[in-house]
Amino acid sequence: HAKYLLGEQDTEGARSALDRALAIKPDYLEALHARGGMHRLQGEHDDAVKIAKRLQQDHAGSTAGYLLESDVLLTQNKPEAALAVLKRALPIAKNVDVAIMLNKIHQALGQSSEGVAVLRDWLQDHPEDVTAYFNLAVTHMAAGEQEEAIKAYEAILDIRPNVPAVMNDLAWLYSETGRPGALEMARNAH
């Protein structure tokens, strides 16, 4: 209900729905995480961090609290601190969201190779994770590393054929690099 209300821009209604849910079940992970996210979006960073710390303590096997705290730190333009928080989260619960956020922060800090290494390490253990491959491809594209981006996109299609967005990006990359098959890939994407 709260997600719907947020989607409708009814912040007060969403806040009320989350408060009711937490009154019934004070340790409800999803409601706590959503409430913390609302605090972050409304600039109530101290309240968001309090919830993040509570999530880290009360839901030790979840990365939700670490992701929330790192989001707050990024909002505050503290990427080094966000990186430190997420590094603590990775061994707790292997989670692609943590790997993606670590990559994002490394990129923001100008540490591209470290960010790519995080994603590659994740893919070593989770070779079918298309979300990680997609983020790897986008990272390589942003760095102008077209050949590496092609490899990542092709890995996605090996796992999940016929993803139009991936095929469209591959068609563009094939065209840009002079590879054959760009036109056929573009046709198949639509």
PDB file of C-alpha atoms in Angstrom:
ATOM      1  CA  HIS A   1       0.000   0.000   0.000  1.00  0.00           C
ATOM      2  CA  ALA A   2       2.824   2.419   0.889  1.00  0.00           C
ATOM      3  CA  LYS A   3       4.597   1.808  -2.451  1.00  0.00           C
ATOM      4  CA  TYR A   4       1.393   2.636  -4.301  1.00  0.00           C
ATOM      5  CA  LEU A   5       0.952   5.828  -2.287  1.00  0.00           C
ATOM      6  CA  LEU A   6       4.545   6.847  -2.966  1.00  0.00           C
ATOM      7  CA  GLY A   7       3.957   6.229  -6.657  1.00  0.00           C
ATOM      8  CA  GLU A   8       0.950   8.526  -6.415  1.00  0.00           C
ATOM      9  CA  GLN A   9       3.154  11.163  -4.724  1.00  0.00           C
ATOM     10  CA  ASP A  10       1.175  10.799  -1.485  1.00  0.00           C
ATOM     11  CA  THR A  11       4.145  10.998   0.854  1.00  0.00           C
ATOM     12  CA  GLU A  12       2.051  11.540   3.963  1.00  0.00           C
ATOM     13  CA  GLY A  13      -0.225   8.622   3.099  1.00  0.00           C
ATOM     14  CA  ALA A  14       2.800   6.385   2.495  1.00  0.00           C
ATOM     15  CA  ARG A  15       4.390   7.523   5.762  1.00  0.00           C
ATOM     16  CA  SER A  16       1.148   6.752   7.591  1.00  0.00           C
ATOM     17  CA  ALA A  17       0.825   3.306   5.968  1.00  0.00           C
ATOM     18  CA  LEU A  18       4.418   2.434   6.893  1.00  0.00           C
ATOM     19  CA  ASP A  19       3.949   3.676  10.440  1.00  0.00           C
ATOM     20  CA  ARG A  20       0.830   1.494  10.790  1.00  0.00           C
ATOM     21  CA  ALA A  21       2.706  -1.533   9.448  1.00  0.00           C
ATOM     22  CA  LEU A  22       5.590  -0.903  11.852  1.00  0.00           C
ATOM     23  CA  ALA A  23       3.193  -0.462  14.779  1.00  0.00           C
ATOM     24  CA  ILE A  24       1.898  -3.969  14.069  1.00  0.00           C
ATOM     25  CA  LYS A  25       5.296  -5.505  13.338  1.00  0.00           C
ATOM     26  CA  PRO A  26       8.173  -3.248  14.481  1.00  0.00           C
ATOM     27  CA  ASP A  27      10.906  -5.377  12.865  1.00  0.00           C
ATOM     28  CA  TYR A  28       9.220  -5.633   9.430  1.00  0.00           C
ATOM     29  CA  LEU A  29      12.288  -5.378   7.180  1.00  0.00           C
ATOM     30  CA  GLU A  30      10.618  -4.080   4.009  1.00  0.00           C
ATOM     31  CA  ALA A  31       8.634  -1.428   5.882  1.00  0.00           C
ATOM     32  CA  LEU A  32      11.712  -0.288   7.812  1.00  0.00           C
ATOM     33  CA  HIS A  33      13.748  -0.104   4.619  1.00  0.00           C
ATOM     34  CA  ALA A  34      11.009   1.859   2.832  1.00  0.00           C
ATOM     35  CA  ARG A  35      10.672   4.219   5.813  1.00  0.00           C
ATOM     36  CA  GLY A  36      14.430   4.778   5.797  1.00  0.00           C
ATOM     37  CA  GLY A  37      14.311   5.458   2.077  1.00  0.00           C
ATOM     38  CA  MET A  38      11.587   8.036   2.627  1.00  0.00           C
ATOM     39  CA  HIS A  39      13.722   9.760   5.263  1.00  0.00           C
ATOM     40  CA  ARG A  40      16.631   9.835   2.800  1.00  0.00           C
ATOM     41  CA  LEU A  41      14.513  11.298   0.008  1.00  0.00           C
ATOM     42  CA  GLN A  42      13.136  13.968   2.342  1.00  0.00           C
ATOM     43  CA  GLY A  43      16.616  14.992   3.485  1.00  0.00           C
ATOM     44  CA  GLU A  44      16.136  13.486   6.948  1.00  0.00           C
ATOM     45  CA  HIS A  45      19.525  11.807   6.806  1.00  0.00           C
ATOM     46  CA  ASP A  46      20.027  11.239  10.528  1.00  0.00           C
ATOM     47  CA  ASP A  47      16.682   9.418  10.754  1.00  0.00           C
ATOM     48  CA  ALA A  48      17.544   7.347   7.678  1.00  0.00           C
ATOM     49  CA  VAL A  49      20.911   6.341   9.157  1.00  0.00           C
ATOM     50  CA  LYS A  50      19.249   5.375  12.461  1.00  0.00           C
ATOM     51  CA  ILE A  51      16.964   3.016  10.539  1.00  0.00           C
ATOM     52  CA  ALA A  52      19.903   1.720   8.502  1.00  0.00           C
ATOM     53  CA  LYS A  53      21.858   0.906  11.664  1.00  0.00           C
ATOM     54  CA  ARG A  54      18.780  -0.766  13.152  1.00  0.00           C
ATOM     55  CA  LEU A  55      18.395  -2.893  10.027  1.00  0.00           C
ATOM     56  CA  GLN A  56      22.068  -3.881  10.200  1.00  0.00           C
ATOM     57  CA  GLN A  57      21.653  -4.955  13.808  1.00  0.00           C
ATOM     58  CA  ASP A  58      18.192  -6.555  13.734  1.00  0.00           C
ATOM     59  CA  HIS A  59      18.478  -8.195  10.291  1.00  0.00           C
ATOM     60  CA  ALA A  60      22.115  -9.287  10.341  1.00  0.00           C
ATOM     61  CA  GLY A  61      21.756 -11.560   7.302  1.00  0.00           C
ATOM     62  CA  SER A  62      20.333  -8.802   5.108  1.00  0.00           C
ATOM     63  CA  THR A  63      22.180  -6.111   3.186  1.00  0.00           C
ATOM     64  CA  ALA A  64      19.203  -3.710   3.285  1.00  0.00           C
ATOM     65  CA  GLY A  65      20.626  -1.589   6.098  1.00  0.00           C
ATOM     66  CA  TYR A  66      24.028  -1.307   4.447  1.00  0.00           C
ATOM     67  CA  LEU A  67      22.481  -0.334   1.108  1.00  0.00           C
ATOM     68  CA  LEU A  68      20.323   2.295   2.818  1.00  0.00           C
ATOM     69  CA  GLU A  69      23.249   3.746   4.750  1.00  0.00           C
ATOM     70  CA  SER A  70      25.409   3.863   1.626  1.00  0.00           C
ATOM     71  CA  ASP A  71      22.581   5.609  -0.271  1.00  0.00           C
ATOM     72  CA  VAL A  72      22.408   8.246   2.463  1.00  0.00           C
ATOM     73  CA  LEU A  73      26.181   8.723   2.377  1.00  0.00           C
ATOM     74  CA  LEU A  74      26.115   9.074  -1.405  1.00  0.00           C
ATOM     75  CA  THR A  75      23.307  11.618  -1.108  1.00  0.00           C
ATOM     76  CA  GLN A  76      25.590  13.509   1.290  1.00  0.00           C
ATOM     77  CA  ASN A  77      28.416  13.285  -1.271  1.00  0.00           C
ATOM     78  CA  LYS A  78      30.501  10.971   0.913  1.00  0.00           C
ATOM     79  CA  PRO A  79      31.438   8.189  -1.532  1.00  0.00           C
ATOM     80  CA  GLU A  80      34.456   6.982   0.461  1.00  0.00           C
ATOM     81  CA  ALA A  81      32.296   6.416   3.540  1.00  0.00           C
ATOM     82  CA  ALA A  82      29.626   4.711   1.402  1.00  0.00           C
ATOM     83  CA  LEU A  83      32.295   2.428  -0.020  1.00  0.00           C
ATOM     84  CA  ALA A  84      33.456   1.450   3.473  1.00  0.00           C
ATOM     85  CA  VAL A  85      29.889   0.601   4.513  1.00  0.00           C
ATOM     86  CA  LEU A  86      29.299  -1.596   1.469  1.00  0.00           C
ATOM     87  CA  LYS A  87      32.591  -3.419   1.874  1.00  0.00           C
ATOM     88  CA  ARG A  88      31.295  -4.525   5.271  1.00  0.00           C
ATOM     89  CA  ALA A  89      28.081  -5.764   3.628  1.00  0.00           C
ATOM     90  CA  LEU A  90      29.555  -7.952   0.889  1.00  0.00           C
ATOM     91  CA  PRO A  91      30.724 -10.848   3.082  1.00  0.00           C
ATOM     92  CA  ILE A  92      27.498 -10.803   5.135  1.00  0.00           C
ATOM     93  CA  ALA A  93      25.140 -11.703   2.343  1.00  0.00           C
ATOM     94  CA  LYS A  94      26.370 -12.070  -1.177  1.00  0.00           C
ATOM     95  CA  ASN A  95      24.013  -9.787  -3.064  1.00  0.00           C
ATOM     96  CA  VAL A  96      24.191  -8.456  -6.601  1.00  0.00           C
ATOM     97  CA  ASP A  97      22.816  -5.098  -5.432  1.00  0.00           C
ATOM     98  CA  VAL A  98      25.871  -4.647  -3.203  1.00  0.00           C
ATOM     99  CA  ALA A  99      28.228  -5.572  -6.047  1.00  0.00           C
ATOM    100  CA  ILE A 100      26.486  -3.123  -8.382  1.00  0.00           C
ATOM    101  CA  MET A 101      26.566  -0.327  -5.806  1.00  0.00           C
ATOM    102  CA  LEU A 102      30.254  -0.997  -5.079  1.00  0.00           C
ATOM    103  CA  ASN A 103      30.957  -0.705  -8.802  1.00  0.00           C
ATOM    104  CA  LYS A 104      28.948   2.520  -8.998  1.00  0.00           C
ATOM    105  CA  ILE A 105      30.883   4.063  -6.111  1.00  0.00           C
ATOM    106  CA  HIS A 106      34.245   2.967  -7.496  1.00  0.00           C
ATOM    107  CA  GLN A 107      33.288   4.564 -10.814  1.00  0.00           C
ATOM    108  CA  ALA A 108      32.315   7.803  -9.045  1.00  0.00           C
ATOM    109  CA  LEU A 109      35.697   7.808  -7.275  1.00  0.00           C
ATOM    110  CA  GLY A 110      37.535   7.316 -10.580  1.00  0.00           C
ATOM    111  CA  GLN A 111      38.466   3.752  -9.636  1.00  0.00           C
ATOM    112  CA  SER A 112      37.096   2.038 -12.722  1.00  0.00           C
ATOM    113  CA  SER A 113      39.265  -1.067 -12.580  1.00  0.00           C
ATOM    114  CA  GLU A 114      38.269  -1.728  -8.952  1.00  0.00           C
ATOM    115  CA  GLY A 115      34.583  -1.423  -9.829  1.00  0.00           C
ATOM    116  CA  VAL A 116      34.930  -3.749 -12.797  1.00  0.00           C
ATOM    117  CA  ALA A 117      36.827  -6.213 -10.581  1.00  0.00           C
ATOM    118  CA  VAL A 118      33.911  -6.298  -8.120  1.00  0.00           C
ATOM    119  CA  LEU A 119      31.489  -7.196 -10.919  1.00  0.00           C
ATOM    120  CA  ARG A 120      33.866  -9.750 -12.423  1.00  0.00           C
ATOM    121  CA  ASP A 121      34.350 -11.382  -9.005  1.00  0.00           C
ATOM    122  CA  TRP A 122      30.577 -11.533  -8.606  1.00  0.00           C
ATOM    123  CA  LEU A 123      30.189 -13.102 -12.055  1.00  0.00           C
ATOM    124  CA  GLN A 124      32.892 -15.652 -11.248  1.00  0.00           C
ATOM    125  CA  ASP A 125      30.577 -17.028  -8.550  1.00  0.00           C
ATOM    126  CA  HIS A 126      27.280 -16.211 -10.337  1.00  0.00           C
ATOM    127  CA  PRO A 127      27.928 -16.759 -14.068  1.00  0.00           C
ATOM    128  CA  GLU A 128      24.214 -16.594 -14.978  1.00  0.00           C
ATOM    129  CA  ASP A 129      23.546 -13.172 -13.400  1.00  0.00           C
ATOM    130  CA  VAL A 130      22.326 -11.014 -16.291  1.00  0.00           C
ATOM    131  CA  THR A 131      21.909  -7.985 -14.034  1.00  0.00           C
ATOM    132  CA  ALA A 132      25.616  -8.028 -13.200  1.00  0.00           C
ATOM    133  CA  TYR A 133      26.545  -8.543 -16.868  1.00  0.00           C
ATOM    134  CA  PHE A 134      24.304  -5.639 -17.854  1.00  0.00           C
ATOM    135  CA  ASN A 135      25.976  -3.361 -15.311  1.00  0.00           C
ATOM    136  CA  LEU A 136      29.377  -4.538 -16.496  1.00  0.00           C
ATOM    137  CA  ALA A 137      28.427  -3.738 -20.100  1.00  0.00           C
ATOM    138  CA  VAL A 138      27.156  -0.278 -19.184  1.00  0.00           C
ATOM    139  CA  THR A 139      30.317   0.397 -17.174  1.00  0.00           C
ATOM    140  CA  HIS A 140      32.495  -0.576 -20.139  1.00  0.00           C
ATOM    141  CA  MET A 141      30.397   1.524 -22.513  1.00  0.00           C
ATOM    142  CA  ALA A 142      30.713   4.569 -20.240  1.00  0.00           C
ATOM    143  CA  ALA A 143      34.493   4.074 -20.224  1.00  0.00           C
ATOM    144  CA  GLY A 144      34.585   3.804 -24.024  1.00  0.00           C
ATOM    145  CA  GLU A 145      35.653   0.157 -23.807  1.00  0.00           C
ATOM    146  CA  GLN A 146      33.477  -1.076 -26.643  1.00  0.00           C
ATOM    147  CA  GLU A 147      35.036  -4.516 -27.082  1.00  0.00           C
ATOM    148  CA  GLU A 148      34.577  -5.315 -23.388  1.00  0.00           C
ATOM    149  CA  ALA A 149      30.998  -4.017 -23.522  1.00  0.00           C
ATOM    150  CA  ILE A 150      30.314  -6.297 -26.497  1.00  0.00           C
ATOM    151  CA  LYS A 151      31.581  -9.316 -24.556  1.00  0.00           C
ATOM    152  CA  ALA A 152      29.313  -8.511 -21.606  1.00  0.00           C
ATOM    153  CA  TYR A 153      26.251  -7.956 -23.800  1.00  0.00           C
ATOM    154  CA  GLU A 154      26.935 -11.159 -25.729  1.00  0.00           C
ATOM    155  CA  ALA A 155      27.160 -13.034 -22.415  1.00  0.00           C
ATOM    156  CA  ILE A 156      23.669 -11.772 -21.583  1.00  0.00           C
ATOM    157  CA  LEU A 157      22.295 -13.050 -24.877  1.00  0.00           C
ATOM    158  CA  ASP A 158      23.962 -16.423 -24.269  1.00  0.00           C
ATOM    159  CA  ILE A 159      21.997 -16.669 -21.021  1.00  0.00           C
ATOM    160  CA  ARG A 160      18.787 -14.968 -22.087  1.00  0.00           C
ATOM    161  CA  PRO A 161      18.380 -14.689 -25.874  1.00  0.00           C
ATOM    162  CA  ASN A 162      16.251 -12.010 -27.505  1.00  0.00           C
ATOM    163  CA  VAL A 163      16.422  -9.175 -24.973  1.00  0.00           C
ATOM    164  CA  PRO A 164      15.551  -6.184 -27.202  1.00  0.00           C
ATOM    165  CA  ALA A 165      17.439  -3.535 -25.195  1.00  0.00           C
ATOM    166  CA  VAL A 166      20.604  -5.639 -25.170  1.00  0.00           C
ATOM    167  CA  MET A 167      20.258  -6.456 -28.861  1.00  0.00           C
ATOM    168  CA  ASN A 168      19.784  -2.769 -29.649  1.00  0.00           C
ATOM    169  CA  ASP A 169      22.930  -1.793 -27.738  1.00  0.00           C
ATOM    170  CA  LEU A 170      24.857  -4.616 -29.400  1.00  0.00           C
ATOM    171  CA  ALA A 171      23.674  -3.504 -32.839  1.00  0.00           C
ATOM    172  CA  TRP A 172      24.988  -0.015 -32.117  1.00  0.00           C
ATOM    173  CA  LEU A 173      28.301  -1.395 -30.796  1.00  0.00           C
ATOM    174  CA  TYR A 174      28.689  -3.699 -33.799  1.00  0.00           C
ATOM    175  CA  SER A 175      28.107  -0.747 -36.081  1.00  0.00           C
ATOM    176  CA  GLU A 176      30.538   1.482 -34.172  1.00  0.00           C
ATOM    177  CA  THR A 177      33.283  -1.152 -34.217  1.00  0.00           C
ATOM    178  CA  GLY A 178      32.720  -2.218 -37.824  1.00  0.00           C
ATOM    179  CA  ARG A 179      31.630  -5.724 -36.890  1.00  0.00           C
ATOM    180  CA  PRO A 180      29.335  -7.623 -39.180  1.00  0.00           C
ATOM    181  CA  GLY A 181      25.778  -8.326 -38.066  1.00  0.00           C
ATOM    182  CA  ALA A 182      24.817  -4.852 -36.863  1.00  0.00           C
ATOM    183  CA  LEU A 183      21.824  -4.513 -39.179  1.00  0.00           C
ATOM    184  CA  GLU A 184      20.545  -8.023 -38.480  1.00  0.00           C
ATOM    185  CA  MET A 185      20.908  -7.486 -34.739  1.00  0.00           C
ATOM    186  CA  ALA A 186      18.995  -4.209 -34.995  1.00  0.00           C
ATOM    187  CA  ARG A 187      16.192  -5.872 -36.949  1.00  0.00           C
ATOM    188  CA  ASN A 188      15.946  -8.696 -34.424  1.00  0.00           C
ATOM    189  CA  ALA A 189      15.784  -6.197 -31.585  1.00  0.00           C
ATOM    190  CA  HIS A 190      12.504  -4.777 -32.868  1.00  0.00           C
TER     191      HIS A 190
END
